[in-house]
C-alpha cells in the first residue's frame, strides 16, 4: 500500500473497538410472508469502501455477504404481498387507520433499539461519516413520527360526511396494492423508508429491495419488521436486480414502483410491466443542480454554501451542487477562496472526529472521476485543487474553467469533483438550466432583490426548488421534494407521500330517508371502518 493510502486507511487494530466490525456479517436471512427464512444458496460479498493492506496492496475490506436470491424467491415474496393485500380485503388494508398507526409506532420503537448497529453499518457499507450516519438514522425516525402526525391530520379531515347537491358522501384515501420500494445507496435507510413507511401506513403491502451498496444495514431491522406487521405486509428481496426485479415487474402484479436511482433503470423497470397504465410510479432520479454566483454575492456565504452543497458526503447527494457558474467579475476572488475551503475539508475514516471526506463505495468510482477530470484537462481546464486518489478515496477536486463540450459540464459526477464555469451574461447559466436534461433544483447567490426576483420567476418553471443564498437540499422533509424532466416523477414530502401511495375513493348515497337511516346505523354501530366518523385524537 502506498504511503498516502497507508496513512489514510488504518490497520484493524488501530480502529477504535466500538467502530470495528469484529466479525463479518454473513447475512443469509430474508423476510418473506411473515417469517425470516434462511437462504442456502450463493451469497454476494460485501466490500467496504474502507480499504486495508493485503500483501502491501490496498484492498477494499470484506465486511460480510448477503443472499443472491433468484426469481423464485422474488415471486414468493410477491405471492406473500399479494396474499396479505388480498385485493384490498386483507387484514392490513382493511385495518383502521388508528390500528395501523399503532403497528408503525411499534416498529419505530423497535427500530430505535438498533440505532448503533445500523449507524455502524452505514459507516462501513457506504462510508458515511458518523455524524451523518446518525443524522440519517434520526431523520428517518423523525420522518416516521411526522408521517404518523400527517396521517392523523388527513384522517381527521376525512372523518366527516359531505352533502352536496342532494348526495351524501364520505371521501377517504385508500391503498393501491403491492408496492415495490427500491432506495439508493447514498441514503439507503432514509430514502428507502421515505417511501416504504408511507406506503405501509396507508395500507399497502410492500416488497423492498435495498440498494446494492447498503444491504447489511437493514439486517438489524428484519425482526422488527417481522414482529410489527401482519404476515406478508413487508417482504425483502436481495440480489441481482435483473434476476429478482425483472420477474416482479413482468408479473404485472406490482401496483406502485417507488424507485430512487437512475432514469435508465427506472425506464427499464417501467417497460417491463405488461400494463404500464396500471403502474403508479414515484421516482427520484438524477440531477445536475447548478449554483449561480452573481457578481454582488456575499462571497464568504457563497463559498460556505457552495462547499457544503457540492461536497457534503463527498458530493454523493442527488441534491448536491454539481456545477458552479460564477460571474467573471468575481471569479478571481471566488476561486482561490473556494479551493482553500475545499482543501480544508478533512479526509479520513467515517468515525474520525471532524472528517468530511471519506472513501467512495461505488465500484471503480475514483477511476470514473479521474476520467472526467482528464477529459476536462484535455479540453483546457485545470485542476485548481485536490484530485489526489488513494484507493477508494479522492480528495475534493476543483476543476476550472469548465465549458460546454466537457463531460463534467453535463454528466452527473456524484462524487468529490466540483466543476466551475464562468459567465458574463446571466443568459448563459439560464440556458444551461433550460437545456439540461435535469430539473431538480438551483441555488442563486446574490444580494440585489430586483435581480433575484427576475431570476426566480423563470427558474421556478425550470426546476422544482430555487434556493436563495443557500445550498440545494431535500429538507425539511415537510417541504415538497420533486423534479422536472429526467429528475423525478411524483412528489415526496411527509404529507405528499401519503397521497402518492393512495387513491381517493368514496361512498356516496342519494340523500333519501332510507339512506340516511342506513348510514346512521352503520356509523352508530361502528360496523364499517370506512364509513365512520371516528376521530383520532
Ligand atoms: O440524494 C438525494 C437526497 O434526497 C438528498 O437529500 O438534500 O437532505 O441531502 P439531502
Coordinates of C-alpha atoms and ligand atoms in Angstrom, one line a residue:
X1 CA 0.0 0.0 0.0
X2 CA 1.4 3.4 -0.9
X3 CA 2.3 5.9 1.9
X4 CA -0.8 8.1 1.5
X5 CA -3.1 5.2 1.5
X6 CA -1.3 3.7 4.5
X7 CA -1.8 6.9 6.5
X8 CA -5.4 7.1 5.4
X9 CA -6.6 3.6 5.9
X10 CA -5.7 2.4 9.4
X11 CA -4.9 -1.3 10.2
X12 CA -7.7 -3.0 12.1
X13 CA -6.1 -2.8 15.5
X14 CA -5.9 1.0 15.2
X15 CA -9.7 1.3 14.7
X16 CA -11.4 2.2 17.9
X17 CA -13.0 -1.0 19.2
X18 CA -16.6 0.3 19.2
X19 CA -16.3 1.2 15.5
X20 CA -14.8 -2.1 14.4
X21 CA -16.7 -4.8 12.5
X22 CA -15.5 -7.6 14.8
X23 CA -16.8 -10.5 12.6
X24 CA -18.0 -10.2 9.1
X25 CA -21.8 -10.0 8.8
X26 CA -22.8 -13.1 6.8
X27 CA -26.5 -12.5 6.2
X28 CA -28.5 -15.5 5.0
X29 CA -31.8 -14.2 6.2
X30 CA -34.6 -12.6 4.2
X31 CA -38.2 -11.8 5.2
X32 CA -41.0 -13.4 3.4
X33 CA -44.6 -14.0 4.3
X34 CA -44.1 -13.1 8.0
X35 CA -41.1 -15.4 8.5
X36 CA -37.4 -14.9 8.4
X37 CA -36.2 -17.5 6.0
X38 CA -32.7 -18.8 5.7
X39 CA -31.1 -18.8 2.2
X40 CA -28.8 -21.7 1.4
X41 CA -27.8 -20.5 -2.0
X42 CA -25.0 -18.3 -3.2
X43 CA -24.0 -15.1 -1.4
X44 CA -22.8 -11.7 -2.6
X45 CA -19.6 -10.5 -0.9
X46 CA -19.9 -7.0 0.6
X47 CA -16.8 -4.9 0.2
X48 CA -16.5 -1.8 2.3
X49 CA -15.2 1.4 0.7
X50 CA -12.7 1.3 3.5
X51 CA -9.5 -0.4 2.4
X52 CA -6.9 -2.5 4.2
X53 CA -3.5 -3.5 3.3
X54 CA -3.2 -7.1 1.9
X55 CA 0.4 -8.1 0.9
X56 CA 1.3 -4.4 0.6
X57 CA -1.5 -3.5 -1.7
X58 CA -4.7 -1.5 -0.9
X59 CA -7.8 -3.7 -1.0
X60 CA -11.4 -3.0 0.0
X61 CA -12.2 -4.7 3.2
X62 CA -14.7 -7.6 3.0
X63 CA -17.3 -7.0 5.7
X64 CA -19.9 -9.7 5.0
X65 CA -22.3 -11.1 2.5
X66 CA -25.9 -11.2 1.6
X67 CA -28.2 -13.6 -0.3
X68 CA -28.2 -13.7 -4.0
X69 CA -31.9 -14.7 -4.3
X70 CA -33.4 -15.8 -7.5
X71 CA -36.7 -15.2 -9.4
X72 CA -38.2 -18.0 -7.4
X73 CA -37.8 -16.2 -4.0
X74 CA -38.8 -12.9 -5.5
X75 CA -42.0 -14.4 -6.8
X76 CA -42.6 -16.0 -3.4
X77 CA -42.3 -12.5 -1.9
X78 CA -44.7 -11.2 -4.4
X79 CA -47.2 -14.0 -3.7
X80 CA -46.9 -13.2 0.0
X81 CA -47.5 -9.5 -0.6
X82 CA -50.5 -10.2 -2.9
X83 CA -51.9 -12.6 -0.3
X84 CA -51.5 -10.0 2.5
X85 CA -53.2 -7.4 0.4
X86 CA -55.8 -9.9 -0.9
X87 CA -57.3 -7.4 -3.4
X88 CA -57.8 -4.9 -0.6
X89 CA -59.6 -7.5 1.6
X90 CA -56.6 -8.4 3.7
X91 CA -56.3 -7.7 7.4
X92 CA -53.8 -4.9 6.8
X93 CA -55.6 -2.8 4.1
X94 CA -58.9 -3.1 5.9
X95 CA -57.5 -2.3 9.3
X96 CA -58.5 1.0 10.9
X97 CA -56.0 3.9 10.5
X98 CA -55.6 4.0 14.3
X99 CA -54.6 0.4 14.4
X100 CA -52.1 0.7 11.5
X101 CA -50.6 3.7 13.3
X102 CA -50.1 1.5 16.4
X103 CA -48.2 -1.1 14.3
X104 CA -45.9 1.5 12.8
X105 CA -45.3 3.1 16.2
X106 CA -44.3 -0.4 17.5
X107 CA -41.9 -0.8 14.6
X108 CA -40.3 2.7 15.2
X109 CA -39.8 1.7 18.9
X110 CA -38.0 -1.5 17.9
X111 CA -36.1 0.3 15.2
X112 CA -34.6 2.8 17.7
X113 CA -33.2 0.0 19.7
X114 CA -31.0 -0.9 16.8
X115 CA -29.6 2.6 16.1
X116 CA -26.0 1.7 16.9
X117 CA -25.9 -1.4 14.7
X118 CA -27.4 0.5 11.7
X119 CA -25.2 3.5 12.2
X120 CA -22.1 1.4 12.3
X121 CA -23.1 -0.4 9.1
X122 CA -23.9 2.9 7.4
X123 CA -20.2 3.9 8.0
X124 CA -18.8 0.6 6.8
X125 CA -21.1 -0.1 3.9
X126 CA -21.2 3.3 2.3
X127 CA -18.6 5.4 4.0
X128 CA -20.9 7.9 5.6
X129 CA -19.4 9.9 8.5
X130 CA -20.5 9.0 12.0
X131 CA -22.5 12.3 12.5
X132 CA -24.1 11.9 9.0
X133 CA -25.0 8.3 9.6
X134 CA -26.5 9.2 13.0
X135 CA -28.4 12.1 11.3
X136 CA -29.7 9.7 8.6
X137 CA -31.0 7.3 11.3
X138 CA -32.6 10.0 13.4
X139 CA -34.0 11.9 10.5
X140 CA -35.7 8.6 9.4
X141 CA -37.2 8.1 12.9
X142 CA -38.4 11.7 12.9
X143 CA -39.9 11.1 9.4
X144 CA -41.9 8.1 10.8
X145 CA -43.2 10.3 13.7
X146 CA -44.1 13.1 11.3
X147 CA -45.8 10.7 8.9
X148 CA -48.0 9.4 11.8
X149 CA -48.9 13.0 12.6
X150 CA -49.7 13.8 9.0
X151 CA -51.9 10.7 8.7
X152 CA -53.8 11.7 11.8
X153 CA -54.5 15.1 10.3
X154 CA -55.5 13.5 7.0
X155 CA -57.8 11.1 8.7
X156 CA -59.5 13.8 10.9
X157 CA -60.4 15.7 7.7
X158 CA -61.8 12.5 6.2
X159 CA -63.9 11.6 9.3
X160 CA -66.8 13.6 8.2
X161 CA -69.6 13.4 5.6
X162 CA -70.2 15.9 2.9
X163 CA -73.6 16.6 1.5
X164 CA -73.6 18.2 -2.0
X165 CA -76.5 18.5 -4.4
X166 CA -78.5 16.0 -2.5
X167 CA -75.8 13.4 -2.3
X168 CA -74.1 12.3 0.9
X169 CA -70.5 11.3 0.6
X170 CA -67.6 10.2 2.6
X171 CA -64.3 10.5 0.9
X172 CA -61.1 8.9 2.0
X173 CA -57.7 7.8 0.7
X174 CA -57.4 4.0 0.1
X175 CA -54.3 1.9 -0.6
X176 CA -53.2 0.9 -4.1
X177 CA -52.0 -2.6 -3.6
X178 CA -48.5 -4.0 -3.8
X179 CA -45.6 -1.5 -3.7
X180 CA -42.1 -2.3 -4.8
X181 CA -39.7 0.0 -2.9
X182 CA -36.1 0.5 -4.0
X183 CA -33.8 3.1 -2.4
X184 CA -30.5 4.5 -3.4
X185 CA -27.0 3.7 -1.9
X186 CA -26.4 7.3 -0.7
X187 CA -29.4 7.3 1.7
X188 CA -30.0 3.6 1.9
X189 CA -32.1 3.8 5.0
X190 CA -33.7 7.2 4.8
X191 CA -34.7 7.3 1.2
X192 CA -36.0 3.7 1.3
X193 CA -38.1 4.5 4.3
X194 CA -39.5 7.7 3.0
X195 CA -41.4 5.6 0.5
X196 CA -41.7 2.3 2.5
X197 CA -43.3 3.9 5.6
X198 CA -45.9 6.0 3.9
X199 CA -46.8 3.1 1.6
X200 CA -47.2 0.8 4.5
X201 CA -49.1 3.0 6.8
X202 CA -51.6 3.7 4.1
X203 CA -52.4 0.0 3.9
X204 CA -50.3 -1.2 1.0
X205 CA -48.2 -4.4 1.1
X206 CA -44.6 -3.9 0.4
X207 CA -41.6 -5.7 -1.2
X208 CA -38.4 -3.9 -0.6
X209 CA -35.0 -4.3 -2.2
X210 CA -32.2 -2.5 -0.6
X211 CA -29.6 -0.9 -2.9
X212 CA -26.6 -2.9 -4.0
X213 CA -24.4 -1.0 -1.5
X214 CA -26.3 -0.6 1.7
X215 CA -27.9 -4.0 2.3
X216 CA -26.5 -5.2 5.6
X217 CA -27.6 -2.2 7.5
X218 CA -31.2 -3.3 7.0
X219 CA -30.4 -6.7 8.6
X220 CA -30.8 -5.4 12.2
X221 CA -34.4 -4.3 11.4
X222 CA -35.7 -7.6 10.0
X223 CA -37.1 -8.9 13.3
X224 CA -38.8 -5.6 14.0
X225 CA -40.5 -5.8 10.5
X226 CA -41.5 -9.4 11.1
X227 CA -43.0 -8.8 14.5
X228 CA -44.6 -5.4 13.8
X229 CA -46.8 -6.2 10.8
X230 CA -49.1 -9.0 9.7
X231 CA -47.5 -11.8 7.6
X232 CA -46.7 -10.7 4.0
X233 CA -47.1 -7.0 4.6
X234 CA -43.4 -6.4 4.5
X235 CA -41.1 -8.7 2.4
X236 CA -37.4 -8.3 1.4
X237 CA -35.6 -9.4 -1.7
X238 CA -31.8 -9.2 -2.3
X239 CA -29.7 -9.9 -5.3
X240 CA -29.1 -9.0 -8.9
X241 CA -31.8 -6.6 -10.0
X242 CA -32.2 -8.2 -13.4
X243 CA -32.9 -11.6 -11.8
X244 CA -35.1 -10.5 -8.9
X245 CA -36.8 -7.3 -10.0
X246 CA -37.4 -8.2 -13.7
X247 CA -39.8 -11.0 -12.9
X248 CA -41.7 -8.9 -10.3
X249 CA -42.3 -6.2 -12.9
X250 CA -43.1 -8.6 -15.7
X251 CA -45.7 -10.3 -13.5
X252 CA -47.9 -7.2 -13.8
X253 CA -48.8 -7.6 -10.1
X254 CA -46.8 -4.6 -8.9
X255 CA -49.1 -1.7 -8.4
X256 CA -46.7 1.0 -7.4
X257 CA -43.0 1.4 -8.2
X258 CA -41.2 3.6 -5.7
X259 CA -37.7 3.9 -7.0
X260 CA -34.8 6.2 -6.3
X261 CA -32.0 5.7 -8.7
X262 CA -31.2 6.3 -12.4
X263 CA -33.7 7.2 -15.1
X264 CA -32.2 4.5 -17.3
X265 CA -33.1 1.8 -14.7
X266 CA -36.5 3.4 -14.0
X267 CA -37.4 3.3 -17.7
X268 CA -36.3 -0.3 -18.0
X269 CA -38.5 -1.3 -15.0
X270 CA -41.5 0.6 -16.2
X271 CA -41.3 -1.0 -19.6
X272 CA -41.2 -4.5 -18.1
X273 CA -44.7 -4.0 -16.7
X274 CA -47.2 -5.6 -19.1
X275 CA -49.8 -2.9 -18.4
X276 CA -47.9 0.3 -17.8
X277 CA -51.0 2.3 -17.4
X278 CA -51.8 0.4 -14.2
X279 CA -48.4 1.1 -12.7
X280 CA -48.1 4.2 -10.5
X281 CA -44.5 5.5 -10.2
X282 CA -42.8 7.5 -7.6
X283 CA -39.3 8.2 -8.9
X284 CA -36.4 10.2 -7.6
X285 CA -33.8 10.3 -10.3
X286 CA -30.6 12.1 -11.5
X287 CA -29.9 15.8 -11.1
X288 CA -27.1 18.3 -12.0
X289 CA -28.1 21.2 -9.8
X290 CA -26.3 24.4 -10.7
X291 CA -25.1 27.1 -8.2
X292 CA -25.2 30.5 -9.8
X293 CA -22.9 33.1 -8.1
X294 CA -23.9 36.6 -9.1
X295 CA -21.4 39.5 -9.0
X296 CA -22.9 41.0 -5.9
X297 CA -23.0 37.8 -3.9
X298 CA -21.7 37.7 -0.4
X299 CA -18.6 35.7 -1.2
X300 CA -18.0 34.2 2.3
X301 CA -21.5 33.0 2.4
X302 CA -21.5 31.8 -1.3
X303 CA -18.2 29.9 -0.7
X304 CA -19.5 28.3 2.5
X305 CA -22.8 27.2 1.0
X306 CA -21.2 26.0 -2.3
X307 CA -18.6 23.9 -0.4
X308 CA -21.4 22.4 1.7
X309 CA -23.6 22.0 -1.3
X310 CA -21.1 20.4 -3.6
X311 CA -19.0 18.3 -1.2
X312 CA -21.1 17.1 1.8
X313 CA -21.0 13.3 1.8
X314 CA -18.4 13.6 -1.0
X315 CA -20.9 15.2 -3.3
X316 CA -22.9 11.9 -3.3
X317 CA -26.3 13.5 -2.9
X318 CA -28.8 13.8 -5.6
X319 CA -29.4 17.4 -4.4
X320 CA -25.6 18.3 -4.5
X321 CA -24.5 21.3 -6.4
X322 CA -22.8 19.6 -9.4
X323 CA -21.7 22.7 -11.3
X324 CA -21.0 26.3 -10.2
X325 CA -21.4 29.2 -12.5
X326 CA -19.5 32.2 -11.2
X327 CA -19.7 35.7 -12.6
X328 CA -16.5 36.5 -14.4
X329 CA -16.0 39.8 -12.5
X330 CA -15.6 37.8 -9.2
X331 CA -14.1 34.5 -10.3
X332 CA -10.6 35.7 -9.3
X333 CA -11.8 36.2 -5.7
X334 CA -14.2 33.2 -5.6
X335 CA -11.9 30.5 -7.0
X336 CA -9.0 30.7 -4.5
X337 CA -11.4 31.0 -1.6
X338 CA -13.4 28.1 -2.8
X339 CA -10.3 26.0 -3.4
X340 CA -8.9 26.8 0.0
X341 CA -12.2 25.9 1.8
X342 CA -12.5 22.6 -0.2
X343 CA -8.9 21.8 0.6
X344 CA -9.5 22.3 4.3
X345 CA -12.2 19.5 4.4
X346 CA -10.7 16.8 6.5
X347 CA -10.4 13.4 4.8
X348 CA -10.3 10.2 6.6
X349 CA -12.3 7.3 8.1
X350 CA -16.0 7.8 8.8
X351 CA -15.7 7.5 12.6
X352 CA -12.8 10.0 12.9
X353 CA -13.7 13.3 14.5
X354 CA -14.2 16.2 12.1
X355 CA -13.9 14.1 8.9
X356 CA -15.9 15.3 6.0
X357 CA -14.5 13.4 3.0
X358 CA -14.5 9.7 3.1
X359 CA -13.8 6.7 0.8
X360 CA -16.3 6.1 -2.1
X361 CA -18.4 3.0 -2.2
X362 CA -19.2 2.7 -5.9
X363 CA -17.0 0.2 -7.8
X364 CA -14.3 2.0 -9.8
X365 CA -15.6 5.4 -8.8
X366 CA -12.2 7.1 -8.5
X367 CA -11.3 5.9 -12.0
X368 CA -14.6 7.3 -13.4
X369 CA -13.9 10.6 -11.7
X370 CA -10.3 10.7 -12.9
X371 CA -11.6 10.1 -16.4
X372 CA -14.0 13.1 -16.1
X373 CA -11.1 15.3 -14.9
X374 CA -8.8 14.1 -17.6
X375 CA -11.4 14.8 -20.3
X376 CA -11.8 18.4 -18.9
X377 CA -8.0 18.8 -18.8
X378 CA -7.6 17.7 -22.3
X379 CA -10.1 20.4 -23.3
X380 CA -8.4 23.2 -21.5
X381 CA -9.5 23.0 -17.8
X382 CA -7.1 22.8 -14.9
X383 CA -7.3 21.1 -11.5
X384 CA -7.1 24.0 -9.2
X385 CA -7.0 21.9 -6.1
X386 CA -7.3 18.3 -4.9
X387 CA -8.0 15.3 -7.0
X388 CA -5.4 13.0 -5.4
X389 CA -6.5 9.4 -5.3
X390 CA -5.6 6.7 -2.8
X391 CA -7.6 3.5 -3.4
X392 CA -11.2 4.4 -3.0
X393 CA -10.5 7.8 -1.7
X394 CA -10.3 11.1 -3.7
X395 CA -9.5 14.5 -2.2
X396 CA -12.0 17.1 -3.4
X397 CA -11.0 18.2 -6.9
X398 CA -11.8 21.8 -8.1
X399 CA -11.8 21.9 -11.9
X400 CA -11.8 25.3 -13.8
X401 CA -12.7 26.6 -16.3
X402 CA -15.4 24.0 -17.2
X403 CA -17.0 24.6 -20.6
X404 CA -19.6 23.1 -22.9
X405 CA -18.1 20.1 -24.7
X406 CA -16.5 18.7 -21.5
X407 CA -18.1 15.7 -19.8
X408 CA -18.1 17.5 -16.5
X409 CA -20.3 20.2 -17.9
X410 CA -23.2 17.8 -18.4
X411 CA -22.6 14.5 -16.6
X412 CA -23.8 13.9 -13.0
X413 CA -20.4 13.2 -11.4
X414 CA -21.9 12.2 -8.0
X415 CA -18.6 12.5 -6.3
X416 CA -16.0 14.9 -4.9
X417 CA -15.3 16.8 -8.1
X418 CA -16.5 20.4 -8.4
X419 CA -16.7 21.9 -12.0
X420 CA -16.6 25.6 -12.0
X421 CA -17.6 27.7 -15.1
X422 CA -17.8 31.5 -15.5
X423 CA -20.5 33.6 -17.1
X424 CA -20.8 37.2 -18.3
X425 CA -24.4 37.2 -19.2
X426 CA -27.0 35.6 -17.0
X427 CA -28.5 34.0 -20.1
X428 CA -25.6 31.5 -20.1
X429 CA -26.4 29.8 -16.8
X430 CA -30.1 30.3 -17.5
X431 CA -29.7 28.5 -20.8
X432 CA -27.7 25.8 -19.1
X433 CA -30.7 25.1 -16.8
X434 CA -33.1 25.2 -19.7
X435 CA -31.1 22.9 -21.9
X436 CA -30.3 20.4 -19.1
X437 CA -31.9 17.0 -19.0
X438 CA -32.5 17.5 -15.3
X439 CA -34.8 19.8 -13.4
X440 CA -34.4 19.3 -9.7
X441 CA -33.1 22.5 -8.0
X442 CA -30.9 25.5 -8.4
X443 CA -29.0 27.8 -6.0
X444 CA -28.8 31.6 -6.6
X445 CA -26.2 33.6 -4.7
X446 CA -26.7 37.4 -4.8
X447 CA -28.0 40.4 -2.9
X448 CA -30.0 42.5 -5.3
X449 CA -33.7 41.9 -4.7
X450 CA -34.6 43.0 -8.2
X451 CA -32.1 40.7 -9.9
X452 CA -33.0 37.8 -7.7
X453 CA -36.8 38.3 -8.3
X454 CA -36.2 38.4 -12.1
X455 CA -34.4 35.1 -11.9
X456 CA -36.7 33.3 -9.5
X457 CA -39.8 33.7 -11.7
X458 CA -38.4 31.9 -14.8
X459 CA -36.4 29.4 -12.7
X460 CA -39.3 28.0 -10.7
X461 CA -40.7 26.9 -14.1
X462 CA -37.5 25.1 -14.9
X463 CA -36.7 23.3 -11.6
X464 CA -38.8 22.5 -8.5
X465 CA -36.9 24.5 -5.9
X466 CA -34.9 27.7 -6.2
X467 CA -32.6 28.2 -3.2
X468 CA -31.5 31.7 -2.4
X469 CA -28.1 32.1 -0.8
X470 CA -28.5 28.5 0.3
X471 CA -27.2 25.2 -0.9
X472 CA -29.7 22.8 -2.6
X473 CA -31.2 20.2 -0.3
X474 CA -34.2 18.0 0.2
X475 CA -35.2 19.0 3.7
X476 CA -37.1 20.0 5.7
X477 CA -39.0 16.8 4.9
X478 CA -42.3 18.6 5.1
X479 CA -41.4 20.6 2.0
X480 CA -42.2 19.0 -1.4
X481 CA -39.3 17.2 -3.0
X482 CA -39.6 16.6 -6.7
X483 CA -38.1 17.5 -10.0
X484 CA -38.9 18.1 -13.7
X485 CA -37.6 16.3 -16.8
X486 CA -35.3 13.3 -16.0
X487 CA -35.1 14.2 -12.3
X488 CA -38.3 12.8 -10.8
X489 CA -41.8 11.6 -11.1
X490 CA -44.3 12.3 -8.3
X491 CA -43.7 14.5 -5.3
X492 CA -42.5 13.3 -1.9
X493 CA -42.9 15.1 1.4
X494 CA -44.3 13.9 4.7
X495 CA -47.8 14.7 3.6
X496 CA -47.4 14.2 -0.2
X497 CA -46.1 10.7 0.3
X498 CA -49.4 9.7 1.9
X499 CA -51.1 10.8 -1.2
X500 CA -48.9 9.1 -3.8
X501 CA -49.4 5.7 -2.3
X502 CA -53.2 6.0 -2.2
X503 CA -56.1 6.8 -4.4
X504 CA -59.2 8.8 -3.4
X505 CA -62.2 6.6 -3.0
X506 CA -65.7 7.4 -1.7
X507 CA -69.0 6.1 -0.6
X508 CA -71.9 8.1 -1.9
X509 CA -75.7 7.9 -1.4
X510 CA -78.6 10.0 -2.5
X511 CA -80.0 11.8 0.5
X512 CA -83.1 9.7 1.0
X513 CA -84.6 8.8 4.4
X514 CA -83.6 5.2 3.8
X515 CA -80.0 6.0 3.0
X516 CA -79.7 8.5 5.9
X517 CA -81.0 5.8 8.3
X518 CA -78.7 3.2 6.8
X519 CA -75.6 5.4 7.1
X520 CA -76.6 6.5 10.6
X521 CA -76.9 2.9 11.7
X522 CA -73.6 1.8 10.3
X523 CA -71.8 4.8 11.9
X524 CA -73.6 4.3 15.3
X525 CA -72.8 0.6 15.3
X526 CA -69.3 1.3 14.1
X527 CA -69.7 -1.6 11.7
X528 CA -67.5 -0.1 8.9
X529 CA -64.0 1.2 9.2
X530 CA -64.5 3.4 6.1
X531 CA -68.0 4.7 6.8
X532 CA -67.1 6.2 10.1
X533 CA -66.9 9.4 12.0
X534 CA -64.3 8.1 14.5
X535 CA -61.8 10.9 15.2
X536 CA -58.2 10.1 16.0
X537 CA -57.1 12.2 19.0
Ligands
LIG1 O1 -29.7 12.1 -2.6 C1 -30.7 12.8 -2.5 C2 -31.3 13.2 -1.2 O2 -32.7 13.2 -1.2 C3 -30.8 14.5 -0.8 O3 -31.2 14.8 0.5 O4 -30.6 17.1 0.4 O5 -31.2 16.0 2.5 O6 -29.0 15.5 1.4 P1 -30.5 15.9 1.2

